[in-house]
Amino acid sequence: MSMQGALPVSLIPGDSVLHRVHPLPKMIWVVLYVVVAFMTQNVVVLFSMAALALVLGIIGGVLRPLMKASFIIVPIGSSLLALQLMAPAVEQPWTEIAQLGPITLYEDGLYYGLVLLGRIVACLLMALVVVMTTHPSDLFTTLAKLKVPYTLNFMMAMTLQLIPVFQREVGIILSAQKSRGMKGNGFQAVLPSFVPVFVGAIERVQQLSISLESRGFGSAGHKTSYRQVKGRPTDWVLAAMGIAAAATVATISIMRGGWNISELLVVEPMTAVVVWVVSASLFLGIIAFALILSFRKS
């Protein structure tokens, strides 16, 4: 882990079309994504939503950091598919599709594993796109105009701003350890860095509390912001289009009882075996690589 290896989960500066969109339509998109993702069981719709989020990432010029930050999906998705194939999270009876030694694979598990994976991928990608293209202060100002409690608003905004700060501090500490002949990467190197990062966090909280008190944070007066966020007609058109599309998909999903299309997908036994072997191997490989990387000598 280093400063360069930190996951980009904060604003990526830019001047793209997506950066200039008002924060409110983007927040609406995220909420709609979550609502639609959990209302439908149509894998085509779910992965189409994920593809749309990738397209928005390209438009916003954040595709590379988006793919880097979404790497966490790989171990989650591989373990999810492997476990679902063996024990589907649906009511029995399950439809057996293949036998791999003592392991029984079920057709229901493959489909519902893809549904769960599609929900995670779609919601995570859209949330990351919004975070990477929205300034935290603009988000703070927008939430304040929506009458969100000031304290809650401040907590959410500070969380987005402090994540990259802590990532940078960990990177600096690991570089300092490496320059002194200590381990500079791996799990064994991260553990000793927790103490200075924790101490620095306490000091930062103390400085922040003093700063807030000096600025009258707890006062009951009207709060102002130096950043003024104004929406354009195109922003509200985008929000309306998102609401209309989400309402359409949600309505169809309700009318069709979740819009499950598992009966339309024919899965061959060999396909299920290959998916399980690849998923299990990928997950175990990532775990093994992480362990090797953690305990290898620097």
mmCIF file of N, CA, C and O in Angstrom, residues 167-242:
data_model
loop_
_atom_site.group_PDB
_atom_site.id
_atom_site.type_symbol
_atom_site.label_atom_id
_atom_site.label_comp_id
_atom_site.label_asym_id
_atom_site.label_seq_id
_atom_site.Cartn_x
_atom_site.Cartn_y
_atom_site.Cartn_z
ATOM 1 N N GLN A 167 -5.993 8.157 3.764
ATOM 2 C CA GLN A 167 -5.239 7.348 2.810
ATOM 3 C C GLN A 167 -3.856 7.941 2.580
ATOM 4 O O GLN A 167 -2.853 7.226 2.532
ATOM 5 N N ARG A 168 -3.801 9.264 2.448
ATOM 6 C CA ARG A 168 -2.519 9.925 2.232
ATOM 7 C C ARG A 168 -1.606 9.779 3.439
ATOM 8 O O ARG A 168 -0.396 9.557 3.292
ATOM 9 N N GLU A 169 -2.169 9.873 4.634
ATOM 10 C CA GLU A 169 -1.357 9.740 5.849
ATOM 11 C C GLU A 169 -0.792 8.329 5.983
ATOM 12 O O GLU A 169 0.375 8.159 6.357
ATOM 13 N N VAL A 170 -1.597 7.328 5.683
ATOM 14 C CA VAL A 170 -1.108 5.951 5.740
ATOM 15 C C VAL A 170 0.032 5.764 4.741
ATOM 16 O O VAL A 170 1.048 5.124 5.038
ATOM 17 N N GLY A 171 -0.122 6.320 3.536
ATOM 18 C CA GLY A 171 0.937 6.218 2.536
ATOM 19 C C GLY A 171 2.229 6.879 2.993
ATOM 20 O O GLY A 171 3.326 6.338 2.786
ATOM 21 N N ILE A 172 2.112 8.039 3.629
ATOM 22 C CA ILE A 172 3.301 8.748 4.132
ATOM 23 C C ILE A 172 3.992 7.937 5.220
ATOM 24 O O ILE A 172 5.225 7.812 5.246
ATOM 25 N N ILE A 173 3.201 7.361 6.122
ATOM 26 C CA ILE A 173 3.770 6.576 7.224
ATOM 27 C C ILE A 173 4.459 5.320 6.691
ATOM 28 O O ILE A 173 5.553 4.950 7.137
ATOM 29 N N LEU A 174 3.829 4.646 5.724
ATOM 30 C CA LEU A 174 4.451 3.449 5.155
ATOM 31 C C LEU A 174 5.751 3.797 4.427
ATOM 32 O O LEU A 174 6.726 3.040 4.498
ATOM 33 N N SER A 175 5.776 4.929 3.748
ATOM 34 C CA SER A 175 7.013 5.363 3.078
ATOM 35 C C SER A 175 8.099 5.671 4.098
ATOM 36 O O SER A 175 9.276 5.353 3.884
ATOM 37 N N ALA A 176 7.698 6.284 5.237
ATOM 38 C CA ALA A 176 8.668 6.581 6.295
ATOM 39 C C ALA A 176 9.218 5.297 6.903
ATOM 40 O O ALA A 176 10.419 5.188 7.185
ATOM 41 N N GLN A 177 8.353 4.296 7.101
ATOM 42 C CA GLN A 177 8.814 3.013 7.635
ATOM 43 C C GLN A 177 9.806 2.353 6.677
ATOM 44 O O GLN A 177 10.838 1.810 7.109
ATOM 45 N N LYS A 178 9.504 2.408 5.400
ATOM 46 C CA LYS A 178 10.370 1.775 4.411
ATOM 47 C C LYS A 178 11.722 2.460 4.338
ATOM 48 O O LYS A 178 12.761 1.809 4.169
ATOM 49 N N SER A 179 11.744 3.789 4.482
ATOM 50 C CA SER A 179 13.011 4.520 4.439
ATOM 51 C C SER A 179 13.890 4.225 5.646
ATOM 52 O O SER A 179 15.099 4.473 5.609
ATOM 53 N N ARG A 180 13.298 3.689 6.709
ATOM 54 C CA ARG A 180 14.056 3.348 7.921
ATOM 55 C C ARG A 180 14.364 1.856 7.997
ATOM 56 O O ARG A 180 14.717 1.346 9.055
ATOM 57 N N GLY A 181 14.197 1.156 6.886
ATOM 58 C CA GLY A 181 14.533 -0.259 6.847
ATOM 59 C C GLY A 181 13.460 -1.181 7.361
ATOM 60 O O GLY A 181 13.702 -2.377 7.526
ATOM 61 N N MET A 182 12.267 -0.651 7.620
ATOM 62 C CA MET A 182 11.162 -1.480 8.083
ATOM 63 C C MET A 182 10.331 -1.917 6.882
ATOM 64 O O MET A 182 10.555 -1.465 5.756
ATOM 65 N N LYS A 183 9.382 -2.803 7.120
ATOM 66 C CA LYS A 183 8.500 -3.226 6.033
ATOM 67 C C LYS A 183 7.675 -2.037 5.561
ATOM 68 O O LYS A 183 7.122 -1.294 6.368
ATOM 69 N N GLY A 184 7.602 -1.891 4.242
ATOM 70 C CA GLY A 184 6.867 -0.761 3.673
ATOM 71 C C GLY A 184 5.623 -1.175 2.929
ATOM 72 O O GLY A 184 4.921 -0.329 2.373
ATOM 73 N N ASN A 185 5.325 -2.480 2.892
ATOM 74 C CA ASN A 185 4.103 -2.936 2.241
ATOM 75 C C ASN A 185 3.657 -4.241 2.892
ATOM 76 O O ASN A 185 4.389 -4.855 3.658
ATOM 77 N N GLY A 186 2.417 -4.617 2.585
ATOM 78 C CA GLY A 186 1.873 -5.825 3.172
ATOM 79 C C GLY A 186 1.158 -5.563 4.492
ATOM 80 O O GLY A 186 1.224 -4.475 5.069
ATOM 81 N N PHE A 187 0.475 -6.592 4.980
ATOM 82 C CA PHE A 187 -0.327 -6.466 6.188
ATOM 83 C C PHE A 187 0.527 -6.174 7.415
ATOM 84 O O PHE A 187 0.130 -5.408 8.302
ATOM 85 N N GLN A 188 1.708 -6.777 7.477
ATOM 86 C CA GLN A 188 2.584 -6.553 8.625
ATOM 87 C C GLN A 188 3.072 -5.113 8.687
ATOM 88 O O GLN A 188 3.415 -4.614 9.758
ATOM 89 N N ALA A 189 3.123 -4.435 7.546
ATOM 90 C CA ALA A 189 3.551 -3.040 7.543
ATOM 91 C C ALA A 189 2.404 -2.111 7.922
ATOM 92 O O ALA A 189 2.620 -1.033 8.492
ATOM 93 N N VAL A 190 1.168 -2.534 7.594
ATOM 94 C CA VAL A 190 0.011 -1.678 7.872
ATOM 95 C C VAL A 190 -0.283 -1.625 9.365
ATOM 96 O O VAL A 190 -0.652 -0.572 9.907
ATOM 97 N N LEU A 191 -0.114 -2.757 10.068
ATOM 98 C CA LEU A 191 -0.443 -2.799 11.496
ATOM 99 C C LEU A 191 0.284 -1.732 12.313
ATOM 100 O O LEU A 191 -0.351 -1.009 13.082
ATOM 101 N N PRO A 192 1.627 -1.583 12.183
ATOM 102 C CA PRO A 192 2.303 -0.545 12.980
ATOM 103 C C PRO A 192 1.868 0.878 12.624
ATOM 104 O O PRO A 192 2.017 1.790 13.431
ATOM 105 N N SER A 193 1.325 1.067 11.409
ATOM 106 C CA SER A 193 0.933 2.421 10.996
ATOM 107 C C SER A 193 -0.378 2.852 11.642
ATOM 108 O O SER A 193 -0.720 4.038 11.607
ATOM 109 N N PHE A 194 -1.116 1.913 12.241
ATOM 110 C CA PHE A 194 -2.397 2.273 12.836
ATOM 111 C C PHE A 194 -2.227 3.252 13.998
ATOM 112 O O PHE A 194 -3.061 4.139 14.186
ATOM 113 N N VAL A 195 -1.148 3.077 14.787
ATOM 114 C CA VAL A 195 -0.962 3.936 15.962
ATOM 115 C C VAL A 195 -0.768 5.393 15.560
ATOM 116 O O VAL A 195 -1.508 6.272 16.026
ATOM 117 N N PRO A 196 0.211 5.732 14.690
ATOM 118 C CA PRO A 196 0.356 7.152 14.320
ATOM 119 C C PRO A 196 -0.858 7.703 13.579
ATOM 120 O O PRO A 196 -1.200 8.881 13.754
ATOM 121 N N VAL A 197 -1.526 6.861 12.772
ATOM 122 C CA VAL A 197 -2.730 7.340 12.073
ATOM 123 C C VAL A 197 -3.832 7.633 13.089
ATOM 124 O O VAL A 197 -4.534 8.658 12.982
ATOM 125 N N PHE A 198 -3.981 6.778 14.090
ATOM 126 C CA PHE A 198 -4.999 6.981 15.118
ATOM 127 C C PHE A 198 -4.702 8.235 15.935
ATOM 128 O O PHE A 198 -5.607 9.035 16.216
ATOM 129 N N VAL A 199 -3.439 8.415 16.306
ATOM 130 C CA VAL A 199 -3.056 9.618 17.065
ATOM 131 C C VAL A 199 -3.291 10.865 16.230
ATOM 132 O O VAL A 199 -3.810 11.883 16.718
ATOM 133 N N GLY A 200 -2.920 10.798 14.949
ATOM 134 C CA GLY A 200 -3.146 11.942 14.070
ATOM 135 C C GLY A 200 -4.621 12.244 13.900
ATOM 136 O O GLY A 200 -5.015 13.417 13.804
ATOM 137 N N ALA A 201 -5.452 11.202 13.877
ATOM 138 C CA ALA A 201 -6.893 11.411 13.749
ATOM 139 C C ALA A 201 -7.453 12.129 14.974
ATOM 140 O O ALA A 201 -8.304 13.017 14.849
ATOM 141 N N ILE A 202 -6.964 11.750 16.166
ATOM 142 C CA ILE A 202 -7.424 12.418 17.393
ATOM 143 C C ILE A 202 -7.026 13.888 17.380
ATOM 144 O O ILE A 202 -7.829 14.774 17.722
ATOM 145 N N GLU A 203 -5.780 14.164 16.987
ATOM 146 C CA GLU A 203 -5.327 15.552 16.914
ATOM 147 C C GLU A 203 -6.153 16.349 15.899
ATOM 148 O O GLU A 203 -6.508 17.503 16.132
ATOM 149 N N ARG A 204 -6.474 15.711 14.782
ATOM 150 C CA ARG A 204 -7.262 16.399 13.761
ATOM 151 C C ARG A 204 -8.671 16.693 14.270
ATOM 152 O O ARG A 204 -9.231 17.755 13.990
ATOM 153 N N VAL A 205 -9.241 15.757 15.020
ATOM 154 C CA VAL A 205 -10.572 15.983 15.583
ATOM 155 C C VAL A 205 -10.548 17.137 16.574
ATOM 156 O O VAL A 205 -11.470 17.974 16.602
ATOM 157 N N GLN A 206 -9.501 17.215 17.391
ATOM 158 C CA GLN A 206 -9.392 18.323 18.342
ATOM 159 C C GLN A 206 -9.282 19.656 17.619
ATOM 160 O O GLN A 206 -9.953 20.638 17.978
ATOM 161 N N GLN A 207 -8.439 19.710 16.586
ATOM 162 C CA GLN A 207 -8.302 20.945 15.812
ATOM 163 C C GLN A 207 -9.606 21.307 15.115
ATOM 164 O O GLN A 207 -9.990 22.477 15.059
ATOM 165 N N LEU A 208 -10.300 20.287 14.613
ATOM 166 C CA LEU A 208 -11.561 20.536 13.920
ATOM 167 C C LEU A 208 -12.623 21.064 14.870
ATOM 168 O O LEU A 208 -13.380 21.985 14.522
ATOM 169 N N SER A 209 -12.681 20.492 16.082
ATOM 170 C CA SER A 209 -13.676 20.958 17.052
ATOM 171 C C SER A 209 -13.428 22.402 17.453
ATOM 172 O O SER A 209 -14.377 23.190 17.580
ATOM 173 N N ILE A 210 -12.160 22.759 17.645
ATOM 174 C CA ILE A 210 -11.829 24.151 17.982
ATOM 175 C C ILE A 210 -12.219 25.081 16.835
ATOM 176 O O ILE A 210 -12.776 26.170 17.038
ATOM 177 N N SER A 211 -11.914 24.642 15.614
ATOM 178 C CA SER A 211 -12.253 25.449 14.439
ATOM 179 C C SER A 211 -13.760 25.633 14.312
ATOM 180 O O SER A 211 -14.244 26.734 14.005
ATOM 181 N N LEU A 212 -14.524 24.563 14.568
ATOM 182 C CA LEU A 212 -15.978 24.665 14.463
ATOM 183 C C LEU A 212 -16.553 25.589 15.529
ATOM 184 O O LEU A 212 -17.461 26.380 15.260
ATOM 185 N N GLU A 213 -16.028 25.476 16.747
ATOM 186 C CA GLU A 213 -16.509 26.339 17.824
ATOM 187 C C GLU A 213 -16.224 27.802 17.522
ATOM 188 O O GLU A 213 -17.053 28.681 17.774
ATOM 189 N N SER A 214 -15.040 28.081 16.984
ATOM 190 C CA SER A 214 -14.679 29.469 16.681
ATOM 191 C C SER A 214 -15.528 30.052 15.559
ATOM 192 O O SER A 214 -15.640 31.273 15.432
ATOM 193 N N ARG A 215 -16.140 29.183 14.758
ATOM 194 C CA ARG A 215 -16.990 29.649 13.667
ATOM 195 C C ARG A 215 -18.478 29.555 13.989
ATOM 196 O O ARG A 215 -19.323 29.714 13.106
ATOM 197 N N GLY A 216 -18.785 29.266 15.244
ATOM 198 C CA GLY A 216 -20.184 29.228 15.671
ATOM 199 C C GLY A 216 -20.975 28.092 15.061
ATOM 200 O O GLY A 216 -22.135 28.276 14.666
ATOM 201 N N PHE A 217 -20.371 26.901 14.997
ATOM 202 C CA PHE A 217 -21.042 25.773 14.347
ATOM 203 C C PHE A 217 -22.355 25.408 15.040
ATOM 204 O O PHE A 217 -23.327 25.058 14.392
ATOM 205 N N GLY A 218 -22.381 25.491 16.355
ATOM 206 C CA GLY A 218 -23.582 25.092 17.088
ATOM 207 C C GLY A 218 -24.632 26.174 17.215
ATOM 208 O O GLY A 218 -25.655 25.968 17.875
ATOM 209 N N SER A 219 -24.438 27.323 16.602
ATOM 210 C CA SER A 219 -25.405 28.414 16.722
ATOM 211 C C SER A 219 -26.683 28.085 15.959
ATOM 212 O O SER A 219 -26.693 27.259 15.047
ATOM 213 N N ALA A 220 -27.756 28.758 16.338
ATOM 214 C CA ALA A 220 -29.051 28.505 15.706
ATOM 215 C C ALA A 220 -29.316 29.433 14.526
ATOM 216 O O ALA A 220 -30.392 29.379 13.929
ATOM 217 N N GLY A 221 -28.358 30.275 14.199
ATOM 218 C CA GLY A 221 -28.545 31.231 13.116
ATOM 219 C C GLY A 221 -28.522 30.580 11.748
ATOM 220 O O GLY A 221 -28.255 29.388 11.591
ATOM 221 N N HIS A 222 -28.796 31.395 10.742
ATOM 222 C CA HIS A 222 -28.809 30.908 9.364
ATOM 223 C C HIS A 222 -27.390 30.598 8.905
ATOM 224 O O HIS A 222 -26.475 31.392 9.080
ATOM 225 N N LYS A 223 -27.203 29.411 8.348
ATOM 226 C CA LYS A 223 -25.887 28.981 7.882
ATOM 227 C C LYS A 223 -25.682 29.411 6.424
ATOM 228 O O LYS A 223 -26.601 29.346 5.614
ATOM 229 N N THR A 224 -24.483 29.849 6.127
ATOM 230 C CA THR A 224 -24.157 30.286 4.772
ATOM 231 C C THR A 224 -22.980 29.480 4.238
ATOM 232 O O THR A 224 -22.285 28.798 4.990
ATOM 233 N N SER A 225 -22.757 29.561 2.946
ATOM 234 C CA SER A 225 -21.661 28.850 2.313
ATOM 235 C C SER A 225 -21.047 29.734 1.238
ATOM 236 O O SER A 225 -21.761 30.473 0.548
ATOM 237 N N TYR A 226 -19.732 29.657 1.114
ATOM 238 C CA TYR A 226 -19.062 30.457 0.095
ATOM 239 C C TYR A 226 -19.264 29.868 -1.301
ATOM 240 O O TYR A 226 -19.071 30.545 -2.300
ATOM 241 N N ARG A 227 -19.685 28.619 -1.367
ATOM 242 C CA ARG A 227 -19.960 27.977 -2.656
ATOM 243 C C ARG A 227 -21.462 28.031 -2.923
ATOM 244 O O ARG A 227 -22.265 27.572 -2.108
ATOM 245 N N GLN A 228 -21.833 28.600 -4.030
ATOM 246 C CA GLN A 228 -23.231 28.683 -4.429
ATOM 247 C C GLN A 228 -23.462 27.756 -5.616
ATOM 248 O O GLN A 228 -22.824 27.887 -6.647
ATOM 249 N N VAL A 229 -24.349 26.799 -5.428
ATOM 250 C CA VAL A 229 -24.629 25.809 -6.467
ATOM 251 C C VAL A 229 -25.970 26.134 -7.111
ATOM 252 O O VAL A 229 -26.998 26.186 -6.427
ATOM 253 N N LYS A 230 -25.934 26.362 -8.406
ATOM 254 C CA LYS A 230 -27.159 26.684 -9.140
ATOM 255 C C LYS A 230 -27.399 25.645 -10.227
ATOM 256 O O LYS A 230 -26.491 25.273 -10.954
ATOM 257 N N GLY A 231 -28.629 25.199 -10.298
ATOM 258 C CA GLY A 231 -28.986 24.202 -11.303
ATOM 259 C C GLY A 231 -29.371 24.840 -12.625
ATOM 260 O O GLY A 231 -29.883 25.963 -12.663
ATOM 261 N N ARG A 232 -29.127 24.121 -13.689
ATOM 262 C CA ARG A 232 -29.517 24.555 -15.023
ATOM 263 C C ARG A 232 -30.723 23.748 -15.485
ATOM 264 O O ARG A 232 -30.984 22.669 -14.952
ATOM 265 N N PRO A 233 -31.456 24.230 -16.476
ATOM 266 C CA PRO A 233 -32.615 23.454 -16.960
ATOM 267 C C PRO A 233 -32.243 22.034 -17.374
ATOM 268 O O PRO A 233 -33.016 21.096 -17.147
ATOM 269 N N THR A 234 -31.063 21.867 -17.974
ATOM 270 C CA THR A 234 -30.652 20.526 -18.402
ATOM 271 C C THR A 234 -30.474 19.586 -17.209
ATOM 272 O O THR A 234 -30.712 18.377 -17.330
ATOM 273 N N ASP A 235 -30.057 20.129 -16.061
ATOM 274 C CA ASP A 235 -29.903 19.295 -14.870
ATOM 275 C C ASP A 235 -31.245 18.689 -14.446
ATOM 276 O O ASP A 235 -31.335 17.501 -14.118
ATOM 277 N N TRP A 236 -32.282 19.511 -14.462
ATOM 278 C CA TRP A 236 -33.597 19.024 -14.037
ATOM 279 C C TRP A 236 -34.203 18.096 -15.091
ATOM 280 O O TRP A 236 -34.972 17.184 -14.738
ATOM 281 N N VAL A 237 -33.845 18.305 -16.364
ATOM 282 C CA VAL A 237 -34.289 17.381 -17.402
ATOM 283 C C VAL A 237 -33.663 15.999 -17.168
ATOM 284 O O VAL A 237 -34.333 14.963 -17.289
ATOM 285 N N LEU A 238 -32.362 15.983 -16.824
ATOM 286 C CA LEU A 238 -31.681 14.718 -16.542
ATOM 287 C C LEU A 238 -32.307 14.015 -15.340
ATOM 288 O O LEU A 238 -32.476 12.788 -15.339
ATOM 289 N N ALA A 239 -32.657 14.803 -14.318
ATOM 290 C CA ALA A 239 -33.298 14.217 -13.139
ATOM 291 C C ALA A 239 -34.655 13.629 -13.503
ATOM 292 O O ALA A 239 -35.008 12.519 -13.070
ATOM 293 N N ALA A 240 -35.420 14.362 -14.304
ATOM 294 C CA ALA A 240 -36.743 13.884 -14.711
ATOM 295 C C ALA A 240 -36.640 12.621 -15.564
ATOM 296 O O ALA A 240 -37.444 11.687 -15.414
ATOM 297 N N MET A 241 -35.642 12.578 -16.451
ATOM 298 C CA MET A 241 -35.441 11.392 -17.281
ATOM 299 C C MET A 241 -35.102 10.181 -16.414
ATOM 300 O O MET A 241 -35.597 9.064 -16.650
ATOM 301 N N GLY A 242 -34.264 10.392 -15.397
ATOM 302 C CA GLY A 242 -33.916 9.305 -14.493
ATOM 303 C C GLY A 242 -35.125 8.801 -13.721
ATOM 304 O O GLY A 242 -35.314 7.583 -13.570
#
